[in-house]
Short mmCIF file of C-alpha atoms and ligand atoms in Angstrom, two decimals:
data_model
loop_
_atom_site.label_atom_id
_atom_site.label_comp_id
_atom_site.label_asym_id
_atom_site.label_seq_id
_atom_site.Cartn_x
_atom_site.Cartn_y
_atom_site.Cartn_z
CA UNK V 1313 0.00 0.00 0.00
CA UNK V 1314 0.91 3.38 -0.67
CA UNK V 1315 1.54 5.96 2.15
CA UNK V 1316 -0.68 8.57 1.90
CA UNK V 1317 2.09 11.50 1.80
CA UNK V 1318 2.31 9.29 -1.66
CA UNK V 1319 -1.20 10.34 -2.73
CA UNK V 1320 -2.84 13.55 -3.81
CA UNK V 1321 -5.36 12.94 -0.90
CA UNK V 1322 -8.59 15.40 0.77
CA UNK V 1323 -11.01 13.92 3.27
CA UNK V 1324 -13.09 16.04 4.83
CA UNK V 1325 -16.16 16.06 6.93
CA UNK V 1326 -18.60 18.42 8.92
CA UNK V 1327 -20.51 17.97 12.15
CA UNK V 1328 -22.89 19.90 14.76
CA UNK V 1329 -22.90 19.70 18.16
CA UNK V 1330 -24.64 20.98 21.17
CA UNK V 1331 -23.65 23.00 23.75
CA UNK V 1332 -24.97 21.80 27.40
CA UNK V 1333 -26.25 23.18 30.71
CA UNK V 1334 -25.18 20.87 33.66
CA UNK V 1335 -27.65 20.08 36.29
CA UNK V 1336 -24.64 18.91 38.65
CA UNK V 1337 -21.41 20.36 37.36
CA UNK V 1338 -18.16 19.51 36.74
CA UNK V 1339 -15.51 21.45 38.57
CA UNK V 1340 -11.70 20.05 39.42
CA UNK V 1341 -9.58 17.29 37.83
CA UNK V 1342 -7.65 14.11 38.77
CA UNK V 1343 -5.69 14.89 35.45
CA UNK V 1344 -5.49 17.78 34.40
CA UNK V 1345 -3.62 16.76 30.88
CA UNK V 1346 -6.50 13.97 30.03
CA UNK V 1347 -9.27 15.81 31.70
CA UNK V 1348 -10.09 13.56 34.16
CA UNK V 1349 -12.98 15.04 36.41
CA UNK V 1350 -13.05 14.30 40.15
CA UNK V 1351 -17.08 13.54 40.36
CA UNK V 1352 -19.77 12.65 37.52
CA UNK V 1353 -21.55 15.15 36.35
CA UNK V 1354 -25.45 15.58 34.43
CA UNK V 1355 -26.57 17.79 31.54
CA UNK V 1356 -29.00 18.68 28.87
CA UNK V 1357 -27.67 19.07 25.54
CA UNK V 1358 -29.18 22.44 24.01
CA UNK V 1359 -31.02 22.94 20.95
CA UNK V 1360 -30.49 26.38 20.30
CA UNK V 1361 -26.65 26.92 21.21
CA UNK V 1362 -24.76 24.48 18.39
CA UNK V 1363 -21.10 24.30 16.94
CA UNK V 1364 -21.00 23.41 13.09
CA UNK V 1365 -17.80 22.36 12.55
CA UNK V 1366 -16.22 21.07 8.58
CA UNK V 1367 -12.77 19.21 8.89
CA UNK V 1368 -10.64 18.42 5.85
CA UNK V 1369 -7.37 16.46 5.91
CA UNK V 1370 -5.44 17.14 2.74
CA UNK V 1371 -2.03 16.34 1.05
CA UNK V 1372 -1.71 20.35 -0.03
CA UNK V 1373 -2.35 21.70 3.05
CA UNK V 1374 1.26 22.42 4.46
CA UNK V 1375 0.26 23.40 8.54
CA UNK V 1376 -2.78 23.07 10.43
CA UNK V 1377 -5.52 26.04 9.83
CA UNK V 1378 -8.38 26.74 12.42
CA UNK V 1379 -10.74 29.50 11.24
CA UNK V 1380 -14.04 31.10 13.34
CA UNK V 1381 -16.61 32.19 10.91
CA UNK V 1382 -17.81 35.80 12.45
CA UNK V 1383 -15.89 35.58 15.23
CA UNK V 1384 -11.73 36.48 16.16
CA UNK V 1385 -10.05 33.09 17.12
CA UNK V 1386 -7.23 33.48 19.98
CA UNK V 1387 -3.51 32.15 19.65
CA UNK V 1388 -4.49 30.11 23.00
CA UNK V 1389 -8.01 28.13 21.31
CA UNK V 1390 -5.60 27.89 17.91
CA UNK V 1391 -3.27 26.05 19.70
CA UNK V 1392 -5.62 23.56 22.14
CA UNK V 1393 -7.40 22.65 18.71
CA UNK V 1394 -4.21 21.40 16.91
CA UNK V 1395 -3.32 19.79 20.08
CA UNK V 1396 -6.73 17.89 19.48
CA UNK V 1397 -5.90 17.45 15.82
CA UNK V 1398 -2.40 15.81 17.08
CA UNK V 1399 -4.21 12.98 19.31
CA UNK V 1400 -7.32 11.96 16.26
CA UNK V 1401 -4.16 12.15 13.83
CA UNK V 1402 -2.68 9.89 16.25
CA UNK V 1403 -5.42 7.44 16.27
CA UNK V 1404 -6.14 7.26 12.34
CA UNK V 1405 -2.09 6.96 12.16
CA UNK V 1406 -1.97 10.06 9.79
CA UNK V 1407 0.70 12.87 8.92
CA UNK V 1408 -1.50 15.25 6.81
CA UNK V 1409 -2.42 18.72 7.98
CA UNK V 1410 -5.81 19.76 8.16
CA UNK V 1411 -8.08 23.00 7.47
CA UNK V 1412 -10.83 23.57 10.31
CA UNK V 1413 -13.57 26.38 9.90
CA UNK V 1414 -15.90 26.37 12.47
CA UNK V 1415 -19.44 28.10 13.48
CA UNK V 1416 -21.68 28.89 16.82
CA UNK V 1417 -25.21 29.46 16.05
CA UNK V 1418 -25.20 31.75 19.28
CA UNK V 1419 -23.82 35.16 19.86
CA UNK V 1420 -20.09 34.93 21.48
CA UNK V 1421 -22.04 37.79 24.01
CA UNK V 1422 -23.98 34.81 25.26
CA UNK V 1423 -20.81 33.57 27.36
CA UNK V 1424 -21.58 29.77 26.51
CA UNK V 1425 -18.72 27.94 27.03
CA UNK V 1426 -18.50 26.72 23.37
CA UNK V 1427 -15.73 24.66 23.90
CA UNK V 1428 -17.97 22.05 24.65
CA UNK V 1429 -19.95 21.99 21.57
CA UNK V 1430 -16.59 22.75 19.68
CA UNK V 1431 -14.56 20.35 21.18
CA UNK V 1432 -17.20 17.43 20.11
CA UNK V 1433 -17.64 18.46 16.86
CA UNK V 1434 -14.26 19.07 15.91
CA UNK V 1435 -13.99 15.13 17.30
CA UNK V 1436 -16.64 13.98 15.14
CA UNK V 1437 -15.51 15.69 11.95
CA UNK V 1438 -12.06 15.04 12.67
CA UNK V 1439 -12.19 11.44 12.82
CA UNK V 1440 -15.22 11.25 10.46
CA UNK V 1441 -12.63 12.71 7.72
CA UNK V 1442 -9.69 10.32 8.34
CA UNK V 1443 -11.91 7.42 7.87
CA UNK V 1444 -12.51 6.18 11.39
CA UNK V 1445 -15.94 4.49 12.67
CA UNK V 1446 -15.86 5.15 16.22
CA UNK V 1447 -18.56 4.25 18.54
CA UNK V 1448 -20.47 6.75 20.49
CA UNK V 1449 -18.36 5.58 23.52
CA UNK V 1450 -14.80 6.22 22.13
CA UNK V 1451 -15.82 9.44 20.92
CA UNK V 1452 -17.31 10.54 23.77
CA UNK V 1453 -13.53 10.43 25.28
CA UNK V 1454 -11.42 11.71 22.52
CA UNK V 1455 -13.90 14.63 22.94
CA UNK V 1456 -13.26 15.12 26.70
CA UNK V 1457 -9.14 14.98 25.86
CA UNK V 1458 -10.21 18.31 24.05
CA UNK V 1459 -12.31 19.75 27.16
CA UNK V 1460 -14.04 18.30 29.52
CA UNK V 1461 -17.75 19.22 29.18
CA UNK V 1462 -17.31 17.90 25.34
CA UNK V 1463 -18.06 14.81 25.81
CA UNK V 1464 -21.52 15.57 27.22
CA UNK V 1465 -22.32 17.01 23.99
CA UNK V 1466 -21.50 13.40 22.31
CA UNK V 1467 -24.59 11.63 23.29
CA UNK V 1468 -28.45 12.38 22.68
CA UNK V 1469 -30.38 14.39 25.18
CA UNK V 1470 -29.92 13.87 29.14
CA UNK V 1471 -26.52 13.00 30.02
CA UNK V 1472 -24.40 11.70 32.43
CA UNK V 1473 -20.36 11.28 32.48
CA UNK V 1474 -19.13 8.67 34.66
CA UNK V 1475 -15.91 10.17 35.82
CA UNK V 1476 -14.18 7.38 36.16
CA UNK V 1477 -10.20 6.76 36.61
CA UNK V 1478 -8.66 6.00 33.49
CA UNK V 1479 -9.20 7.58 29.87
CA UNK V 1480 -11.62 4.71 28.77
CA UNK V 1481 -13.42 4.54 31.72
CA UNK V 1482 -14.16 8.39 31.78
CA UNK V 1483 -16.93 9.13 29.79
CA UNK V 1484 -20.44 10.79 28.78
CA UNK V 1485 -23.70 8.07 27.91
CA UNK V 1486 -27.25 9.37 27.28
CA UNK V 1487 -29.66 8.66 30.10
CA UNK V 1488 -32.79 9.81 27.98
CA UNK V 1489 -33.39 10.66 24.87
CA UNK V 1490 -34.39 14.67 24.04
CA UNK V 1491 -38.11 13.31 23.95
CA UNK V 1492 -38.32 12.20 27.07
CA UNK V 1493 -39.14 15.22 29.12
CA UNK V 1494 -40.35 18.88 27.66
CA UNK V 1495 -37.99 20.76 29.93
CA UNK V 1496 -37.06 24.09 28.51
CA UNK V 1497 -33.92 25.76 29.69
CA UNK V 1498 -33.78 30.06 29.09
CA UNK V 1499 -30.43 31.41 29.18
CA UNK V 1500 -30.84 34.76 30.63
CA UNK V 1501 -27.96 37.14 28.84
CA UNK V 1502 -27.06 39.90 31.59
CA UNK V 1503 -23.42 40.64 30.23
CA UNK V 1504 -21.96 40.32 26.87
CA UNK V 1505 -18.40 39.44 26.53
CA UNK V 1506 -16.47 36.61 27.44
CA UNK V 1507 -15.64 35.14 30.92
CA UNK V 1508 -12.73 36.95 32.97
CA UNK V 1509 -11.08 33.35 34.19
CA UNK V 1510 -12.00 30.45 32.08
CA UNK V 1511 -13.19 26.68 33.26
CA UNK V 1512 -9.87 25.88 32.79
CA UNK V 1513 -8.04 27.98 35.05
CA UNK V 1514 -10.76 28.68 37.37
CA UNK V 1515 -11.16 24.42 38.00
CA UNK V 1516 -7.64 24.21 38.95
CA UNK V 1517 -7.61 26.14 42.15
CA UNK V 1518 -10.67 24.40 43.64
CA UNK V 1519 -9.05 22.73 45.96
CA UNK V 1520 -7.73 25.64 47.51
CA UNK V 1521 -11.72 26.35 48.99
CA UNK V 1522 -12.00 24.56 52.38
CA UNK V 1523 -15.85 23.78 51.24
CA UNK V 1524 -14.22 22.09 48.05
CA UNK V 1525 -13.64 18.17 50.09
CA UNK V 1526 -17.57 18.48 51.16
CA UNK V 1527 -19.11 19.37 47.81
CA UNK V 1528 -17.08 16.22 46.60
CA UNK V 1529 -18.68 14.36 49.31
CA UNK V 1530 -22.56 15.64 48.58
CA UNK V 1531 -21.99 15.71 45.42
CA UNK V 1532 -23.00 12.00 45.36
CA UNK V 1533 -26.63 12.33 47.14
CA UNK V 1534 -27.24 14.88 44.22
CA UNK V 1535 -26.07 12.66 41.21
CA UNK V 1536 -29.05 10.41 42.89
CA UNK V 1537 -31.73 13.33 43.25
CA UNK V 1538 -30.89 14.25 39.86
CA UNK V 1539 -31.25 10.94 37.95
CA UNK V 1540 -34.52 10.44 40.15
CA UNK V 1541 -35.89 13.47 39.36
CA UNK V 1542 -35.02 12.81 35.78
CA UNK V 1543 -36.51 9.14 35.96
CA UNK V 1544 -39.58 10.22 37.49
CA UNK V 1545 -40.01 13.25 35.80
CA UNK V 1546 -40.16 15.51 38.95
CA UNK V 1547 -39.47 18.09 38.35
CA UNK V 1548 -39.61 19.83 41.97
CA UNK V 1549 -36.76 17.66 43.05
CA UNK V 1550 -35.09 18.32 39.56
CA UNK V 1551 -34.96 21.90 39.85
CA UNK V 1552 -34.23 22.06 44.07
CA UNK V 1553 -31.21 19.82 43.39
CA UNK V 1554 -29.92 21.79 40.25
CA UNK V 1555 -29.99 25.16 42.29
CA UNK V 1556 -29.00 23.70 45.02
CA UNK V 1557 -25.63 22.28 42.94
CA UNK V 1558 -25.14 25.88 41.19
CA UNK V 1559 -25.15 27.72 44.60
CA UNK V 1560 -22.78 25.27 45.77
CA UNK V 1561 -20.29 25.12 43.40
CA UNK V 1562 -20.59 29.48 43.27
CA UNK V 1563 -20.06 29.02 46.95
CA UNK V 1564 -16.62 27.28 45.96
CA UNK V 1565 -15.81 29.22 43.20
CA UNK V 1566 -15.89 32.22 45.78
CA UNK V 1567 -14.30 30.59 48.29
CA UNK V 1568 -11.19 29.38 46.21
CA UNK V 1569 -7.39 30.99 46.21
CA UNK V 1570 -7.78 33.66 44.40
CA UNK V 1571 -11.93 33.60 44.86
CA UNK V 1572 -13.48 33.54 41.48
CA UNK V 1573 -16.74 36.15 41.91
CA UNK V 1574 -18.59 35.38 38.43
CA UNK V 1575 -21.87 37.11 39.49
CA UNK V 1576 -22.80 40.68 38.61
CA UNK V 1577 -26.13 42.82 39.58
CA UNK V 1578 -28.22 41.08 37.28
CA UNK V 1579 -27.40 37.58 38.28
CA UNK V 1580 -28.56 38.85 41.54
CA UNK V 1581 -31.48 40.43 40.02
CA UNK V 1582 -32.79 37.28 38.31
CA UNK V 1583 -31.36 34.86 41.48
CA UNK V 1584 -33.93 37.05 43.71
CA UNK V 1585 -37.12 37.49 40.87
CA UNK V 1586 -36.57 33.42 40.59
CA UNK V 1587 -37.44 32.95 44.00
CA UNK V 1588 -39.97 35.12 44.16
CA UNK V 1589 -41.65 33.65 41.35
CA UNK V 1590 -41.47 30.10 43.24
CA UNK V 1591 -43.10 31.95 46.29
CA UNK V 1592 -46.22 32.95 43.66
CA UNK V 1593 -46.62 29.76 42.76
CA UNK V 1594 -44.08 29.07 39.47
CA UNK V 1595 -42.27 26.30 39.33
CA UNK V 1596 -38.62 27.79 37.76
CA UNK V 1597 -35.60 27.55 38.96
CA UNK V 1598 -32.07 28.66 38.43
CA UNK V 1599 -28.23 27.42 37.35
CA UNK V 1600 -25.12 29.03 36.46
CA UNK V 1601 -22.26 28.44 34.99
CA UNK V 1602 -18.86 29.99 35.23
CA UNK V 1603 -20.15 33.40 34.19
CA UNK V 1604 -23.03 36.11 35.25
CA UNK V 1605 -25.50 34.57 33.20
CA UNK V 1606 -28.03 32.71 34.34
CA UNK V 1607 -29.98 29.35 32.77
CA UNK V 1608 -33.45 29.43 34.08
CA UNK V 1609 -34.76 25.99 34.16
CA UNK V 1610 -39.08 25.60 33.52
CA UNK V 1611 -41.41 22.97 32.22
CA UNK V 1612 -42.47 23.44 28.86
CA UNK V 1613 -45.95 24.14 29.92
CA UNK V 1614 -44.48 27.31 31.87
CA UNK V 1615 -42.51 28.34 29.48
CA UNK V 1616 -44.66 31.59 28.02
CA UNK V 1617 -45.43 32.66 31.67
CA UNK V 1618 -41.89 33.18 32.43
CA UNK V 1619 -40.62 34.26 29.09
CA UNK V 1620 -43.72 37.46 30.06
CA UNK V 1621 -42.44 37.99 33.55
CA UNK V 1622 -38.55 38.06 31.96
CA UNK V 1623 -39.61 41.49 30.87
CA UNK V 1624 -39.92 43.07 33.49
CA UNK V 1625 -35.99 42.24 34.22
CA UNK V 1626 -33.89 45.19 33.74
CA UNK V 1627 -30.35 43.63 33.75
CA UNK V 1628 -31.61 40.90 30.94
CA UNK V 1629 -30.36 42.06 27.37
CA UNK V 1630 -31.19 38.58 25.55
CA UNK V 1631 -32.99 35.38 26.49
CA UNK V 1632 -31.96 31.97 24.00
CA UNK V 1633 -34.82 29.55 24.12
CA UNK V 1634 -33.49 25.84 24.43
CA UNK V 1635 -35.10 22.80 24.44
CA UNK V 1636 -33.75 19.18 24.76
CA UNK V 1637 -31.64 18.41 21.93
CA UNK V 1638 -29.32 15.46 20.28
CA UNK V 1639 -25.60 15.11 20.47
CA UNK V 1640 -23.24 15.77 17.87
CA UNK V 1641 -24.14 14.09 14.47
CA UNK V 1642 -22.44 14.45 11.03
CA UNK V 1643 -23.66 16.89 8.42
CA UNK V 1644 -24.26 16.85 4.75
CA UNK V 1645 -23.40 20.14 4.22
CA UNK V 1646 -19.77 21.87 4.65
CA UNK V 1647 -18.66 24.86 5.94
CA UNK V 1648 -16.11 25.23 3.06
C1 LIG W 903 -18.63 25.38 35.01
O1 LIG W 903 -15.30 21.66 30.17
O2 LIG W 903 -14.91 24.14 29.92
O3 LIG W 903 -19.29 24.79 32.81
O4 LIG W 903 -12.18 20.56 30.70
O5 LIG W 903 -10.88 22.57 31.29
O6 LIG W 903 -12.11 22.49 29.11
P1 LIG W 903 -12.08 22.06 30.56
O7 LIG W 903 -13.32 22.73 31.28
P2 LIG W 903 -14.82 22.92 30.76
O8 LIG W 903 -15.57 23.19 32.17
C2 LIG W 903 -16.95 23.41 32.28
C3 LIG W 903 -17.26 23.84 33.68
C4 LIG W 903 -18.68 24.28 33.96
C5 LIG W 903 -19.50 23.14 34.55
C6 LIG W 903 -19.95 22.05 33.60
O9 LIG W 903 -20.22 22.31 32.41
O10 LIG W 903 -20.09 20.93 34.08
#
């Protein structure tokens, strides 16, 4: 057989992937270069906040190329995504460079973490174009080698990463499908602009918060509440647990070595309009990422009801609507 540095050769391939909200989060590492978290974590994949991503592999292209359609691409993400490129070239056992352009159907203002919806579709393109069949498993941890929260975005729907101990054992598997449960998830935009410290950096000093041991420990009882509440479609116990786990790991977060505030005045604004809503009688509650925006969490019967009383927020510049929504999947059409 030929090597393929022999052959005039282009393989390319595009896929889409969802960004996720996590109902208990992941925050610290056991390995920090393979992404190993220190507890499981859940999510919900998001329908309205997806990564298109087109991959080709060619014989002409001389050095790796990473492109952001409509938005600037830093030195730093350049660099993390050929070190991604470097472990899938790995696998497939190929030398040839490759040109990435990639998309974000939401505004960079909305502070989504996209390197979760990046990361796993850059994985599925990537080894889609070299040729490789991987199963929904094996991609699920190449994705996480990129960043952690990718390989939630891998598999349909509700998801759970086992965090396991070793690269194989360590990752994502759908617990339902996006069907299963009309749950509709409003991320409440109260700052545009990107976060100040990233997951990255921010994870690393949790261990430095003296509350940082005793989330690890509780962390377990809520992994149960959660995958209850998800089983039984309970959505009282869903949503107590989720804000429950977002105050939590804030309370961490604020309470690490340098503390890490990412609240502003109108996380606080929504925070205190949630609960008063709950005290009325309407059944929404709150999460939050590492940022000041906030993911309000509702049934889809409730959903018009609080998208009205939204309104009368005035830190809120944007609300995205999400609903349940698949992993990453490959796409006909490319980018380039
Ligand atoms: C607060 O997956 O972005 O959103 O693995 O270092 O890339 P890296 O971190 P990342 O961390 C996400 C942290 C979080 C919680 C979560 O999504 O579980």
């Amino acid at each position: 057989m030929r090597k393929e540095s022999e052959l005039s050769l282009k393989m390319k391939a595009t896929a889409i992937a969802p960004a996720s909200i996590a109902l208990i989060k992941y925050w610290g590492k056991r390995d920090d270069r393979l992404r190993l978290p220190l507890n499981p974590s859940v999510s919900m994949n998001l329908s309205a906040c997806l990564t298109t991503t087109t991959v080709e592999f060619a014989t002409g292209h001389r050095h790796d190329q990473v492109e952001m359609i409509g938005e600037e691409i830093s030195e730093k993400e350049i660099a993390r995504v050929k070190d991604h490129l470097n472990w899938i070239r790995k696998l497939g056992k190929s030398r040839l460079s490759a040109k990435v352009v990639t998309k974000n159907s939401f505004p960079k203002s909305s502070g989504i973490a996209s390197s979760a919806s990046g990361f796993a579709a850059l994985t599925v393109a990537a080894t889609a174009a070299l040729g490789l069949r991987l199963p929904e498993r094996k991609l699920s941890t190449m994705a996480r080698i990129g960043s952690g929260s990718a390989c939630r975005s891998i598999p349909d729907g509700f998801v759970e990463w086992k965090e396991g101990n070793t690269t194989g054992s360590s990752f994502a598997y759908s617990l339902y499908p996006p069907d299963w449960w009309d749950i509709c998830d409003l991320l409440l935009i109260v700052s545009p602009g990107g976060k100040k410290v990233s997951s990255t950096a921010g994870m690393a000093e949790a261990w430095t918060s003296p509350f940082f041991e005793a989330r690890l420990e509780n962390i377990k009882d809520r992994i149960k509440k959660v995958k209850k509440a998800l089983k039984q479609k309970n959505f009282i116990l869903l949503g107590e647990t989720t804000e429950e786990e977002a105050v939590n790991l804030h309370a961490v977060m604020m309470t690490q070595k340098p503390p890490l505030f990412y609240w502003n005045e109108g996380t606080m604004e929504i925070i205190l309009a949630v609960c008063e809503w709950r005290n009325q009688g309407l059944p929404v509650y709150f999460t939050i990422d590492a940022g000041p925006n906030v993911h309000l969490i509702t049934e889809g019967k409730n959903e018009k009801e609080v998208r009205g009383r939204i309104r009368s927020l005035k830190n809120v510049k944007d609300a995205i609507v999400n609903k349940p929504a698949k992993g990453a999947v490959l796409a006909e059409n490319h980018l380039f």
